[in-house]
PDB file of C-alpha atoms in Angstrom:
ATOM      1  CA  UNK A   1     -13.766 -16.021  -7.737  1.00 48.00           C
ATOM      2  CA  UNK A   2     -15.321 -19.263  -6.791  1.00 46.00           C
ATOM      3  CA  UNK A   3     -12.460 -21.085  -9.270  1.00 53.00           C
ATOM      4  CA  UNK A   4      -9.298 -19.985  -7.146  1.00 51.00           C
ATOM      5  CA  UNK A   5      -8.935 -22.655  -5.152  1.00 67.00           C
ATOM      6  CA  UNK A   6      -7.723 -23.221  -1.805  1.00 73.00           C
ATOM      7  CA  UNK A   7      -4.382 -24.736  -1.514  1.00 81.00           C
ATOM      8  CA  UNK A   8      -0.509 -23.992  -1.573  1.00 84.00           C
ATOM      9  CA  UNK A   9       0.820 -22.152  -4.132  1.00 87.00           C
ATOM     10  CA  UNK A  10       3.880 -21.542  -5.945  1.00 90.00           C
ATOM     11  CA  UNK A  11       5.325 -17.566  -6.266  1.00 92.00           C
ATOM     12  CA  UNK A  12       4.204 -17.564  -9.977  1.00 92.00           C
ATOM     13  CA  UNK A  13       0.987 -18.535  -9.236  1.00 92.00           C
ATOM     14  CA  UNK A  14       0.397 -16.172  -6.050  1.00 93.00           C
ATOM     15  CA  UNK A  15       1.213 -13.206  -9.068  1.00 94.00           C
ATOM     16  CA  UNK A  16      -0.820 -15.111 -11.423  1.00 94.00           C
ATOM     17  CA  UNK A  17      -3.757 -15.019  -8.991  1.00 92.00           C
ATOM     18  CA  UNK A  18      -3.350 -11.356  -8.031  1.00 95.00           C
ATOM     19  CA  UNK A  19      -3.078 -10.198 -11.721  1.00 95.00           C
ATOM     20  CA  UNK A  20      -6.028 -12.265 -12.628  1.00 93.00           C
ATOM     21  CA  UNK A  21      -8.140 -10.728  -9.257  1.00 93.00           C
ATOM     22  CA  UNK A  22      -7.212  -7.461 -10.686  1.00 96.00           C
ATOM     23  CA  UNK A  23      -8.246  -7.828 -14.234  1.00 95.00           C
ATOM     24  CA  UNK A  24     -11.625  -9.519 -13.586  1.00 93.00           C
ATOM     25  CA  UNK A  25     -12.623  -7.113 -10.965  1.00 95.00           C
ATOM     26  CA  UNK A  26     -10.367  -4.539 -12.207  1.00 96.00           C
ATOM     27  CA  UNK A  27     -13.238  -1.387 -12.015  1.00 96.00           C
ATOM     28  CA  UNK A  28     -13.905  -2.500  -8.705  1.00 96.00           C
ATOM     29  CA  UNK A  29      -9.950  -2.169  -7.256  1.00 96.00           C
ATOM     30  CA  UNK A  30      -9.474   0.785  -9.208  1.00 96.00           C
ATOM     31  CA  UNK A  31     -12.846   2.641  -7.519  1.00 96.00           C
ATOM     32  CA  UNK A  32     -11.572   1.911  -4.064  1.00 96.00           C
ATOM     33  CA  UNK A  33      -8.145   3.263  -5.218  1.00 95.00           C
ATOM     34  CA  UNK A  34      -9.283   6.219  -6.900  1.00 95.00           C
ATOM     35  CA  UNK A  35     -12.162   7.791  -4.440  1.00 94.00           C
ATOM     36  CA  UNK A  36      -9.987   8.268  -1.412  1.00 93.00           C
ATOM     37  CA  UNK A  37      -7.609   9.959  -3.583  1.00 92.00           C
ATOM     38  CA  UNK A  38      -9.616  12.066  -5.159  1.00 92.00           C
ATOM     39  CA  UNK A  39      -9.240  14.918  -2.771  1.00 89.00           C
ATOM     40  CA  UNK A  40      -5.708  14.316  -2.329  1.00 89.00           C
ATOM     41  CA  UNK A  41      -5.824  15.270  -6.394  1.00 91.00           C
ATOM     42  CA  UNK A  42      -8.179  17.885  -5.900  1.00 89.00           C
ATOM     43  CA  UNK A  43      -6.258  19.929  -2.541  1.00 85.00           C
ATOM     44  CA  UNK A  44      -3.072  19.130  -4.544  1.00 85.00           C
ATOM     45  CA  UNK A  45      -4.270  20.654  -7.597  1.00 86.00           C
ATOM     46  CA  UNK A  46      -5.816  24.041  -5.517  1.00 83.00           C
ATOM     47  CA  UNK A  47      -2.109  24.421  -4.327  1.00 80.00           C
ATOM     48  CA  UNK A  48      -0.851  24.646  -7.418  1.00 79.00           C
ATOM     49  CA  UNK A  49      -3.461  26.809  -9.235  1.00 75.00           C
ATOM     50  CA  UNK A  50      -4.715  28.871  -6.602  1.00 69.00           C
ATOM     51  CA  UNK A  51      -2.035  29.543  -4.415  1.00 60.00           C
ATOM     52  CA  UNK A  52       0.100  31.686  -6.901  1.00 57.00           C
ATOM     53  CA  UNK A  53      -2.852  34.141  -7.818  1.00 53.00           C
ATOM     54  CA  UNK A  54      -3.574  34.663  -3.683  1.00 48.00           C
ATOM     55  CA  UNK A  55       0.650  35.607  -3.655  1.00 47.00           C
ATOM     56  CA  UNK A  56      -0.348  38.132  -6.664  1.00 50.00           C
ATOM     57  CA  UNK A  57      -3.152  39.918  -4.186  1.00 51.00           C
ATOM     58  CA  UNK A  58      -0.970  39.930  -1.490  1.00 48.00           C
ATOM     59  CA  UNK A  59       2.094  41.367  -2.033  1.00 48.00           C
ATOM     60  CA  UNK A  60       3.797  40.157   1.908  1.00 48.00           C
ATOM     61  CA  UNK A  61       2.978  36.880   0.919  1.00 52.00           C
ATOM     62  CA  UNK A  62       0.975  36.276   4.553  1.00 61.00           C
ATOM     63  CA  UNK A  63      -2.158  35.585   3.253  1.00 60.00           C
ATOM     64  CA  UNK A  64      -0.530  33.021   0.549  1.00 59.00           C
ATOM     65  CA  UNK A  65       1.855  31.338   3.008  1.00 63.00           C
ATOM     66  CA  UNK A  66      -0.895  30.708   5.754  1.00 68.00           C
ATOM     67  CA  UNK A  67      -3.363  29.781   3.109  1.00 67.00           C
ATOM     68  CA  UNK A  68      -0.591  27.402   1.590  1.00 65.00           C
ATOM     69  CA  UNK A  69       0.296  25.667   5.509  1.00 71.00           C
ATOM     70  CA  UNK A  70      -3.630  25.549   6.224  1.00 76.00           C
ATOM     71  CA  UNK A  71      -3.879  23.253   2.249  1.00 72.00           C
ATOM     72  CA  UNK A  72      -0.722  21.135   3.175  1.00 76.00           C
ATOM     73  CA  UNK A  73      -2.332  20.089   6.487  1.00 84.00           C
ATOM     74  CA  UNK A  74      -5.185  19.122   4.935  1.00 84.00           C
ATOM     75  CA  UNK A  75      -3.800  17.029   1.939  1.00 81.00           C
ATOM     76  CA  UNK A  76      -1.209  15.423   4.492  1.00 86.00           C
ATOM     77  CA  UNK A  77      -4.057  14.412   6.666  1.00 89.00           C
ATOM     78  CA  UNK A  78      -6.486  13.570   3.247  1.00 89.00           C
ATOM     79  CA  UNK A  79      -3.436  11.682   1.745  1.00 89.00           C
ATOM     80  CA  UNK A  80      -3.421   9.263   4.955  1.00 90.00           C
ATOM     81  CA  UNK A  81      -6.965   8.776   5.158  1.00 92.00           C
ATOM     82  CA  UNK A  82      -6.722   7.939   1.146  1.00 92.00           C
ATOM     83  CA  UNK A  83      -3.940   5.449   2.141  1.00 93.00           C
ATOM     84  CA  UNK A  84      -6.189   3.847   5.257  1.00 93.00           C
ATOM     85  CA  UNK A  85      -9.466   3.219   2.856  1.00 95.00           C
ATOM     86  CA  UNK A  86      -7.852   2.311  -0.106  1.00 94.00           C
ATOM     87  CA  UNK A  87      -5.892  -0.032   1.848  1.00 93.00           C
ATOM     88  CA  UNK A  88      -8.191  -1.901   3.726  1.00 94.00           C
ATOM     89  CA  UNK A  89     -10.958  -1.509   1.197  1.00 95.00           C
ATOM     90  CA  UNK A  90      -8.660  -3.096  -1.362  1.00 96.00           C
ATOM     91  CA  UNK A  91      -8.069  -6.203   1.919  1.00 95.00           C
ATOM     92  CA  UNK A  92     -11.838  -6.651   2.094  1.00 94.00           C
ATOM     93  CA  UNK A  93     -12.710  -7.012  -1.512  1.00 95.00           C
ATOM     94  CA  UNK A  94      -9.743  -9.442  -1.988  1.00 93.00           C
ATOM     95  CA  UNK A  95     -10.984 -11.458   0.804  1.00 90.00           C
ATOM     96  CA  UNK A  96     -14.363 -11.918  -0.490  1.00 90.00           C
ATOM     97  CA  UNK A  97     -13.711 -12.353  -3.932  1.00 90.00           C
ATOM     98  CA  UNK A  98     -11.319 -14.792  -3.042  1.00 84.00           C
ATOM     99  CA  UNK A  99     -13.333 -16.744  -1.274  1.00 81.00           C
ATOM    100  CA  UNK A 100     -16.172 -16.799  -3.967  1.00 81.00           C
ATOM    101  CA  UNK A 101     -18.699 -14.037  -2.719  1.00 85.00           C
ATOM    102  CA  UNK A 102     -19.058 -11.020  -4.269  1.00 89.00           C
ATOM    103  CA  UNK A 103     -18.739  -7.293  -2.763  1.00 92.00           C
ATOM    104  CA  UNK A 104     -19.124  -3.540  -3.987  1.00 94.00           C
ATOM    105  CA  UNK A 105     -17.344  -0.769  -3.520  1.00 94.00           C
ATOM    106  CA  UNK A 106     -19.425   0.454  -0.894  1.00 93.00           C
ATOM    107  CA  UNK A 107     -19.596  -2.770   0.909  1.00 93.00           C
ATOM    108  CA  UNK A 108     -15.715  -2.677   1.416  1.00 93.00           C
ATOM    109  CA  UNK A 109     -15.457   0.716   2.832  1.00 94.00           C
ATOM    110  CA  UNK A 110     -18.323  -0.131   4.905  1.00 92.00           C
ATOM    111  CA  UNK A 111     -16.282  -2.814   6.369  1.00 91.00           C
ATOM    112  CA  UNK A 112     -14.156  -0.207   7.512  1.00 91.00           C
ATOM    113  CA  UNK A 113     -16.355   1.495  10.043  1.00 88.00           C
ATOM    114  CA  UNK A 114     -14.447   1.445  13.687  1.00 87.00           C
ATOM    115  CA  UNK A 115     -11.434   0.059  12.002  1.00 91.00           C
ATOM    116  CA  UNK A 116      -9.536   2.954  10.720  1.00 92.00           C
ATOM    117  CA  UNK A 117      -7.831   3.331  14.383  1.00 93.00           C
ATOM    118  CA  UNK A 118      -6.761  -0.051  14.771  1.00 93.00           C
ATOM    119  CA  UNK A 119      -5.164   0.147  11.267  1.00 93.00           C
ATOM    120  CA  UNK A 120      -3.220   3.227  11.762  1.00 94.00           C
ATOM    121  CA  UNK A 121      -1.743   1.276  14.787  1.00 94.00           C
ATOM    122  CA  UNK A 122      -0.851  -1.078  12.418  1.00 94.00           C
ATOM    123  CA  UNK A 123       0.531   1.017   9.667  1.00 92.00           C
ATOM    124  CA  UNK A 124       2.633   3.256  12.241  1.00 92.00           C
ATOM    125  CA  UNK A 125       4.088   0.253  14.585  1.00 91.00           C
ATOM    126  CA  UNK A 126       4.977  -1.351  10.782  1.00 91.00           C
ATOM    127  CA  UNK A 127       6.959   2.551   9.576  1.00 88.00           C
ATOM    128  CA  UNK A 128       8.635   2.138  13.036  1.00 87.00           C
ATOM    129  CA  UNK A 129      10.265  -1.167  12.132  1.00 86.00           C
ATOM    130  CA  UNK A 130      10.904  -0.806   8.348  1.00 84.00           C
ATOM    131  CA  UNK A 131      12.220   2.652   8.570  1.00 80.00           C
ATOM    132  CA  UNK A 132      13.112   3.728  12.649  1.00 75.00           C
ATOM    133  CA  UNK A 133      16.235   1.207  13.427  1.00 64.00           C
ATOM    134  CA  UNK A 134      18.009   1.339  10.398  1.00 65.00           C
ATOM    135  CA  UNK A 135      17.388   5.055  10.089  1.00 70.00           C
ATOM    136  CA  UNK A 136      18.818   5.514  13.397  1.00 69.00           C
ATOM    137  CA  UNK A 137      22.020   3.462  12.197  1.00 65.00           C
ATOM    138  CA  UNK A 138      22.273   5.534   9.358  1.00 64.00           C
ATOM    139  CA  UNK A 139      22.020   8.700  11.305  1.00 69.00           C
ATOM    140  CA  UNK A 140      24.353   7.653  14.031  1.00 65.00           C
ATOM    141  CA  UNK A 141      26.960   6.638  11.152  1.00 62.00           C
ATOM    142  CA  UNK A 142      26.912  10.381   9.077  1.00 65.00           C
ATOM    143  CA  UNK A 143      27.498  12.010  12.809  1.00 68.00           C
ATOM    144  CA  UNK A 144      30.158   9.534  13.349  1.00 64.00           C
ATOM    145  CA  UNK A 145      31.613  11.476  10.311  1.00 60.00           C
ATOM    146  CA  UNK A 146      33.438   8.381   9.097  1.00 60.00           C
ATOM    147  CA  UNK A 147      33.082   7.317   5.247  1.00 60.00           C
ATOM    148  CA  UNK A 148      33.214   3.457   6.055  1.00 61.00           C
ATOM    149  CA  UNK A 149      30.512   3.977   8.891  1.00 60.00           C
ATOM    150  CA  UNK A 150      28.429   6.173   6.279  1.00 62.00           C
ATOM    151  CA  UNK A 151      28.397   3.658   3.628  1.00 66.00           C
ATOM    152  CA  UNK A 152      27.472   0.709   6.909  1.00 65.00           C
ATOM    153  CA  UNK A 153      24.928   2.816   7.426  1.00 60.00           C
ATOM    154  CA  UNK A 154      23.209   3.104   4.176  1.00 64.00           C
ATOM    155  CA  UNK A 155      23.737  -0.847   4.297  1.00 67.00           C
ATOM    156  CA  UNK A 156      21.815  -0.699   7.689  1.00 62.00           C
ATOM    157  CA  UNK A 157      19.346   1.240   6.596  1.00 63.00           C
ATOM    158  CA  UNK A 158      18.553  -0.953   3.431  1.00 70.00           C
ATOM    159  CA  UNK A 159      18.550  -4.483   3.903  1.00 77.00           C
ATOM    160  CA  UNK A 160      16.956  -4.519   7.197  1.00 77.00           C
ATOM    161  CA  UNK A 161      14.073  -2.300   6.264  1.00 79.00           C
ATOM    162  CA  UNK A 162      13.859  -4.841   3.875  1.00 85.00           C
ATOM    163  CA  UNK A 163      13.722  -7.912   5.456  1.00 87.00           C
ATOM    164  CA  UNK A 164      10.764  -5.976   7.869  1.00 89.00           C
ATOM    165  CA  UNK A 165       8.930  -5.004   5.176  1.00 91.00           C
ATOM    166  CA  UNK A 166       8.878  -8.903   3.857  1.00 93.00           C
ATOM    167  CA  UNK A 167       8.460  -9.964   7.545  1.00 93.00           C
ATOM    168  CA  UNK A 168       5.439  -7.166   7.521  1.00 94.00           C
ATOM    169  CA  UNK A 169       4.004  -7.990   4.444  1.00 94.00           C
ATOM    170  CA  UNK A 170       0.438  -9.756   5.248  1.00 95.00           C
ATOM    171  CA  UNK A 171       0.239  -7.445   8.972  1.00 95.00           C
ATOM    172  CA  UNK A 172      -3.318  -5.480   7.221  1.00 95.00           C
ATOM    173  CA  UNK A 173      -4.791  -8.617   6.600  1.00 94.00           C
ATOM    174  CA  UNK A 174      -4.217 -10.310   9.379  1.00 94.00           C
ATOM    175  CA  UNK A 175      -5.102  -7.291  11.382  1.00 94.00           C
ATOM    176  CA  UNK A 176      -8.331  -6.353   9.550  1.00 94.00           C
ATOM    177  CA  UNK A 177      -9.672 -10.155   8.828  1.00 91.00           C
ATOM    178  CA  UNK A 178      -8.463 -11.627  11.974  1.00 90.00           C
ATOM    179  CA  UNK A 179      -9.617  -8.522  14.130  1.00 90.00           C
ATOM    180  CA  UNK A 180      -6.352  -8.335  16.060  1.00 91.00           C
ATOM    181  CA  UNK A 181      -4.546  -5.053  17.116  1.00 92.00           C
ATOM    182  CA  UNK A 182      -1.789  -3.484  15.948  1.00 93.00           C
ATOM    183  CA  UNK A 183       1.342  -5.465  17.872  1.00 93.00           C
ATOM    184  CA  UNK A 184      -0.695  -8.798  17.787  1.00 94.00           C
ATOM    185  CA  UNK A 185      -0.660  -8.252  13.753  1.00 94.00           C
ATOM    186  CA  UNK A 186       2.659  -7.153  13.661  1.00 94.00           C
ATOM    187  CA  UNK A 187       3.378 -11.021  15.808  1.00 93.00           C
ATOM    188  CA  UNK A 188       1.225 -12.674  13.445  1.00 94.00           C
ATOM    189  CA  UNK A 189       2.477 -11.590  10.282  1.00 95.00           C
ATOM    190  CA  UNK A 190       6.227 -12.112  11.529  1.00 93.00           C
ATOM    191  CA  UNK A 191       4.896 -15.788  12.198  1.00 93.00           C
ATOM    192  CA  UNK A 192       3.418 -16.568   9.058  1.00 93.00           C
ATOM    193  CA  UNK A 193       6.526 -15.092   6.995  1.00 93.00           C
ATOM    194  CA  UNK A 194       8.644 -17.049   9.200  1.00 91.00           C
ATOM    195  CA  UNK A 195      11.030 -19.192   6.137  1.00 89.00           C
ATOM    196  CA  UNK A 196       8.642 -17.239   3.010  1.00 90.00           C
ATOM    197  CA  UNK A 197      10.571 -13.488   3.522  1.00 90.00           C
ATOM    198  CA  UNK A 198      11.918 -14.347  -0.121  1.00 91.00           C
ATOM    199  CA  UNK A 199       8.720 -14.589  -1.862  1.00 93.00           C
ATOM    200  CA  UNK A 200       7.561 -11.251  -0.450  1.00 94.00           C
ATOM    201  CA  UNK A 201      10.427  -9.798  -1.257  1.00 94.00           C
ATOM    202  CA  UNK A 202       9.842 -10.795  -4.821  1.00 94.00           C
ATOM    203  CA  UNK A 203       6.852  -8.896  -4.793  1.00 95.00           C
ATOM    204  CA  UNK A 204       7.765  -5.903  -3.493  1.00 94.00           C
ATOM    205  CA  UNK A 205      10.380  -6.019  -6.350  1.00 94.00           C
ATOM    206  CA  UNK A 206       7.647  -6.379  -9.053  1.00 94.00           C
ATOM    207  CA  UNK A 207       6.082  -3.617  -7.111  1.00 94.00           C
ATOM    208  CA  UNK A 208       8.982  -1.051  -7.315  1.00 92.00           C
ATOM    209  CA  UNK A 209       9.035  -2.011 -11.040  1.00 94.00           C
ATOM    210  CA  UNK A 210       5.695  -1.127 -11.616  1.00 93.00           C
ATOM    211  CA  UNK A 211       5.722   1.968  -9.666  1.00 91.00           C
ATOM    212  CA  UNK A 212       8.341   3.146 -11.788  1.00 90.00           C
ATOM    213  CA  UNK A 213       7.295   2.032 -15.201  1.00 91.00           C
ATOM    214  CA  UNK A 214       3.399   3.999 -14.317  1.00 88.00           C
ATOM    215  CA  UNK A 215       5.482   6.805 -13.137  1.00 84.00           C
ATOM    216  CA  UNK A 216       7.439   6.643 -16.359  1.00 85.00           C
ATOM    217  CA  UNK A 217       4.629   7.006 -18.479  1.00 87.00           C
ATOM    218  CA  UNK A 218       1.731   8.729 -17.156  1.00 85.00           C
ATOM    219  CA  UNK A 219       4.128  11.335 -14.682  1.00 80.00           C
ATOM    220  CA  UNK A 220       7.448  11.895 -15.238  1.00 78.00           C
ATOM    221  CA  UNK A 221       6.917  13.171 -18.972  1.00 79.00           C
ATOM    222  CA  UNK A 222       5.451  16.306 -17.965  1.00 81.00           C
ATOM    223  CA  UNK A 223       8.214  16.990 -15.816  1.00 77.00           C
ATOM    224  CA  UNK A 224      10.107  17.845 -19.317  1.00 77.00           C
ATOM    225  CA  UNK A 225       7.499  20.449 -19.390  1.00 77.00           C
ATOM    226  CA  UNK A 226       7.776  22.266 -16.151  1.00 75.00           C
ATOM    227  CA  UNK A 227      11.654  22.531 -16.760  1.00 74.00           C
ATOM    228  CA  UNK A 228      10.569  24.201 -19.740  1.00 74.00           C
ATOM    229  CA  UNK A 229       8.332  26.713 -18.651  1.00 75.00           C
ATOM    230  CA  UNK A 230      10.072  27.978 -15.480  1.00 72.00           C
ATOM    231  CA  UNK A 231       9.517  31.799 -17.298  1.00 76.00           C
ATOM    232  CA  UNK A 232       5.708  31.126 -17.826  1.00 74.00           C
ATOM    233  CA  UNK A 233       3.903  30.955 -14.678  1.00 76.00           C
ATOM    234  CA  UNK A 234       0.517  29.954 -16.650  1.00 80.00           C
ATOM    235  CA  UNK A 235       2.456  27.088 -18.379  1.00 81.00           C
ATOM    236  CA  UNK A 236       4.228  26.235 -15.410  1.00 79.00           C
ATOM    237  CA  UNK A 237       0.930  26.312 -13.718  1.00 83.00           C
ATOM    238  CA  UNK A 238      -0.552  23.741 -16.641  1.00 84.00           C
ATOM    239  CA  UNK A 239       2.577  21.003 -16.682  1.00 85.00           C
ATOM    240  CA  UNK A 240       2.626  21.003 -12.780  1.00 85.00           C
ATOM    241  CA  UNK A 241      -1.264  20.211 -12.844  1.00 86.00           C
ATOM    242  CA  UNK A 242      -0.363  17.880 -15.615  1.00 88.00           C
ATOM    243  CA  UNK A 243       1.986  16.229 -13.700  1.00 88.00           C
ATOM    244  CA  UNK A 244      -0.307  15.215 -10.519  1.00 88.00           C
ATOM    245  CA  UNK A 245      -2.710  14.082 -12.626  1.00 90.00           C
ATOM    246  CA  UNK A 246      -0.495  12.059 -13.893  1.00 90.00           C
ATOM    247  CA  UNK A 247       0.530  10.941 -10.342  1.00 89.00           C
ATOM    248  CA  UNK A 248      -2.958  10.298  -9.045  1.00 92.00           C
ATOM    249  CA  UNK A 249      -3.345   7.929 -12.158  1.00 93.00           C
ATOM    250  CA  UNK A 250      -0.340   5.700 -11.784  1.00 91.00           C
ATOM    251  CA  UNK A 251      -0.935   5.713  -7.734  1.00 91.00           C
ATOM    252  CA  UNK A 252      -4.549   4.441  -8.699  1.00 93.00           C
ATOM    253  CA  UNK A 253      -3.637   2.153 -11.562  1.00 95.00           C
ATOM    254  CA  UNK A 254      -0.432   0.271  -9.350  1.00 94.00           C
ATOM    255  CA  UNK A 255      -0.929   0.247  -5.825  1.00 93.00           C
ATOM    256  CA  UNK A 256      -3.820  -2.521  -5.684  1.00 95.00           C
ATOM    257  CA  UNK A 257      -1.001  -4.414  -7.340  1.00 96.00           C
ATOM    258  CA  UNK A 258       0.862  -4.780  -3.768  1.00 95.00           C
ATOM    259  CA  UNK A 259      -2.028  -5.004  -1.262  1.00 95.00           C
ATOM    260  CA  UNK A 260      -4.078  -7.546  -3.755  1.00 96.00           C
ATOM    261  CA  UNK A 261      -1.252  -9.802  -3.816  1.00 96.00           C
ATOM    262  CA  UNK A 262      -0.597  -9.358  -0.022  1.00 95.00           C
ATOM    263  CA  UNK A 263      -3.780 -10.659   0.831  1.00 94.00           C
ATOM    264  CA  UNK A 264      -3.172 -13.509  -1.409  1.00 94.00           C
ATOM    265  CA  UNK A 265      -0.162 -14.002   0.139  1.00 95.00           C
ATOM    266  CA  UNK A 266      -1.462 -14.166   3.635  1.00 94.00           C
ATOM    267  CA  UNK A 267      -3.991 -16.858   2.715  1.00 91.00           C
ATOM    268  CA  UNK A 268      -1.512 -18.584   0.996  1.00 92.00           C
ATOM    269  CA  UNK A 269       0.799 -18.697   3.933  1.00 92.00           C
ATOM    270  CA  UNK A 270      -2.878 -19.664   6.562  1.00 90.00           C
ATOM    271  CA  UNK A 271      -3.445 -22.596   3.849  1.00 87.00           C
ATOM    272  CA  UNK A 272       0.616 -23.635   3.903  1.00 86.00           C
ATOM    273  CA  UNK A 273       1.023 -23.586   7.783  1.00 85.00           C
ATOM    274  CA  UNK A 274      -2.855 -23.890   9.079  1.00 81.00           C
ATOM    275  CA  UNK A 275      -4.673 -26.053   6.833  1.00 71.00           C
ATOM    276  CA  UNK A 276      -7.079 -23.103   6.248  1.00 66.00           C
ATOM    277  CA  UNK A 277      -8.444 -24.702   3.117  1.00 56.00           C
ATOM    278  CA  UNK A 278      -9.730 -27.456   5.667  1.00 59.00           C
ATOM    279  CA  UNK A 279     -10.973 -24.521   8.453  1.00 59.00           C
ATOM    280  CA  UNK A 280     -13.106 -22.731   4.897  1.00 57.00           C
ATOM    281  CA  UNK A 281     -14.510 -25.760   4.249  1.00 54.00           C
ATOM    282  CA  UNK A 282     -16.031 -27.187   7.030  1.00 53.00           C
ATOM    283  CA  UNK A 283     -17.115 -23.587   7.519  1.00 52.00           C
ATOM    284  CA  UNK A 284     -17.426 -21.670   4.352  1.00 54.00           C
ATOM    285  CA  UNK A 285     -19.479 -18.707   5.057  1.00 54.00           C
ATOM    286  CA  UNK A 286     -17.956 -18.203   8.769  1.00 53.00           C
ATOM    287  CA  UNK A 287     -15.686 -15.144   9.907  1.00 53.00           C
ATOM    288  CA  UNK A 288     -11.786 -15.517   9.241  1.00 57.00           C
ATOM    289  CA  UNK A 289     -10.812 -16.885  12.438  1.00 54.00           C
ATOM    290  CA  UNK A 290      -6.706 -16.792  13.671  1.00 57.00           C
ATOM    291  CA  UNK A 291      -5.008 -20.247  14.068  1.00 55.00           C
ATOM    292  CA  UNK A 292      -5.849 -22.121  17.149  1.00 44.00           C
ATOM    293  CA  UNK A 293      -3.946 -24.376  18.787  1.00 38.00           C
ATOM    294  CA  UNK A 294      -6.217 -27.132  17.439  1.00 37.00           C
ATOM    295  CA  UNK A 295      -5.623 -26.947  14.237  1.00 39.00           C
ATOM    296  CA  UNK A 296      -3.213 -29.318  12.048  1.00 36.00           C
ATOM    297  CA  UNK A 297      -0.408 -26.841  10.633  1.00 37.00           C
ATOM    298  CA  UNK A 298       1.276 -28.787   7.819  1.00 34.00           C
ATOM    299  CA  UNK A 299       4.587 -26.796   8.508  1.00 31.00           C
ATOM    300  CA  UNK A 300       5.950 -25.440  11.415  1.00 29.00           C
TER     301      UNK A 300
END
């Protein structure tokens, strides 16, 4: 989108930017959403069809229980590999199209190739800082066994996850466009977000919000109809199928939402504190290089 200009922006227009990313290109975020999950749908789906007609042939239950571990494995393992591709996919596209090139869907998972290590680093260093320490508070307050140290530690385990996860917030694309590893990403994103945790933790608000209105209306209504059915294994079976599908769609329809508008963020934030608008132009079909030390920063 050759018309999205380079410069600083203010928090409604970083959302204005990603929502209008989104809607132009809107088949193209939702493909790179939507084929990594497809076999999270599809192994989710077997577990809940298949799996109670194996029980039926076995009556110990063995050959339904091992069959059942051997599918959970498998969709835990599909489920992050969904979550690496769709993640950086969704990074590359934003980057180009930002920029004013065009890409595919193919193009940004081909951008992936020997990357998929170095952003599961990234991914697992940023869990271990949004949810380890405050966890551990939490969990060292409930064996404490006192109320006021339980209720510290939910506070613990809140805000500060929090504040990492706005610290965090532009770690993928600085990993995957700078080609940094996981703890240098981790430095740089804490960096850029260094006085601008606010506006990512406006997003992630508008995030949750989402999240819950798509779960609202394409997932949680079938849940009326597994309550329902609890007597009717075949209906049961239907409203439980029902319900992932339901699941898959809001996962694929709202999550660009988040990493779109991270990446828009993170240039935002090179543009603020870089002058990266003056770095693109002199060089406007180069790689995305860090900051250097010899480049003007217009805040510090």
């Amino acid at each position: 989108m050759a018309d999205l200009d380079l410069r600083p922006l203010s928090l409604g227009e970083i959302l204005d930017r990603t929502f209008t990313l989104y809607r132009r290109n809107f088949l193209l975020f939702v493909g790179i959403a939507a084929l990594p999950h497809l076999l999270v749908l599809v192994l989710n789906l077997t577990q809940t069809i298949v799996l109670p007609t194996l029980g039926r042939q076995a009556p110990t239950g063995k050959s339904q229980l091992y069959t059942g571990g051997v599918i959970s494995i498998v969709a835990l393992i599909a489920q992050l590999l969904a979550y690496l591709f769709s993640q950086g996919g969704t990074v590359y596209a934003v980057s180009e199209l930002y920029l004013g090139r065009q890409i595919g869907i193919g193009q940004s998972f081909g951008r992936l190739r020997g990357e998929l290590a170095n952003l599961f680093g990234v991914l697992l260093l940023n869990g271990v800082l949004v949810f380890g320490a405050p966890f551990a508070c939490f969990l060292a307050a409930i064996l404490a066994a006192t109320p006021g140290l339980v209720l510290l530690g939910f506070v613990l385990l809140l805000f500060p996850g929090f504040y990492f996860a706005c610290r965090l917030m532009v770690c993928v694309p600085a990993a995957l466009l700078e080609n940094i590893g996981p703890r240098a990403s981790l430095e740089r994103s804490f960096a850029l977000t260094k006085g601008n945790a606010l506006r990512a933790f406006v997003i992630y608000i508008l995030y949750l919000v989402l999240i819950y209105a798509g779960g609202s209306l394409l997932s949680w209504p079938f849940a009326f109809g597994v309550a329902a059915s609890q007597k009717d294994p075949l209906m049961l079976r239907t409203w439980l199928s029902l319900t992932q599908v339901g699941a898959f769609l809001a996962e694929v329809l709202v999550s660009p939402v988040l990493t779109i508008a991270a990446a828009v963020y993170y240039y935002d934030l090179r543009v603020r504190k870089e002058a990266f608008d003056l770095q693109f132009m002199m060089n406007p079909g180069g790689p995305i290089a860090p900051g250097a030390p010899g480049v003007a920063r217009t805040l510090s």
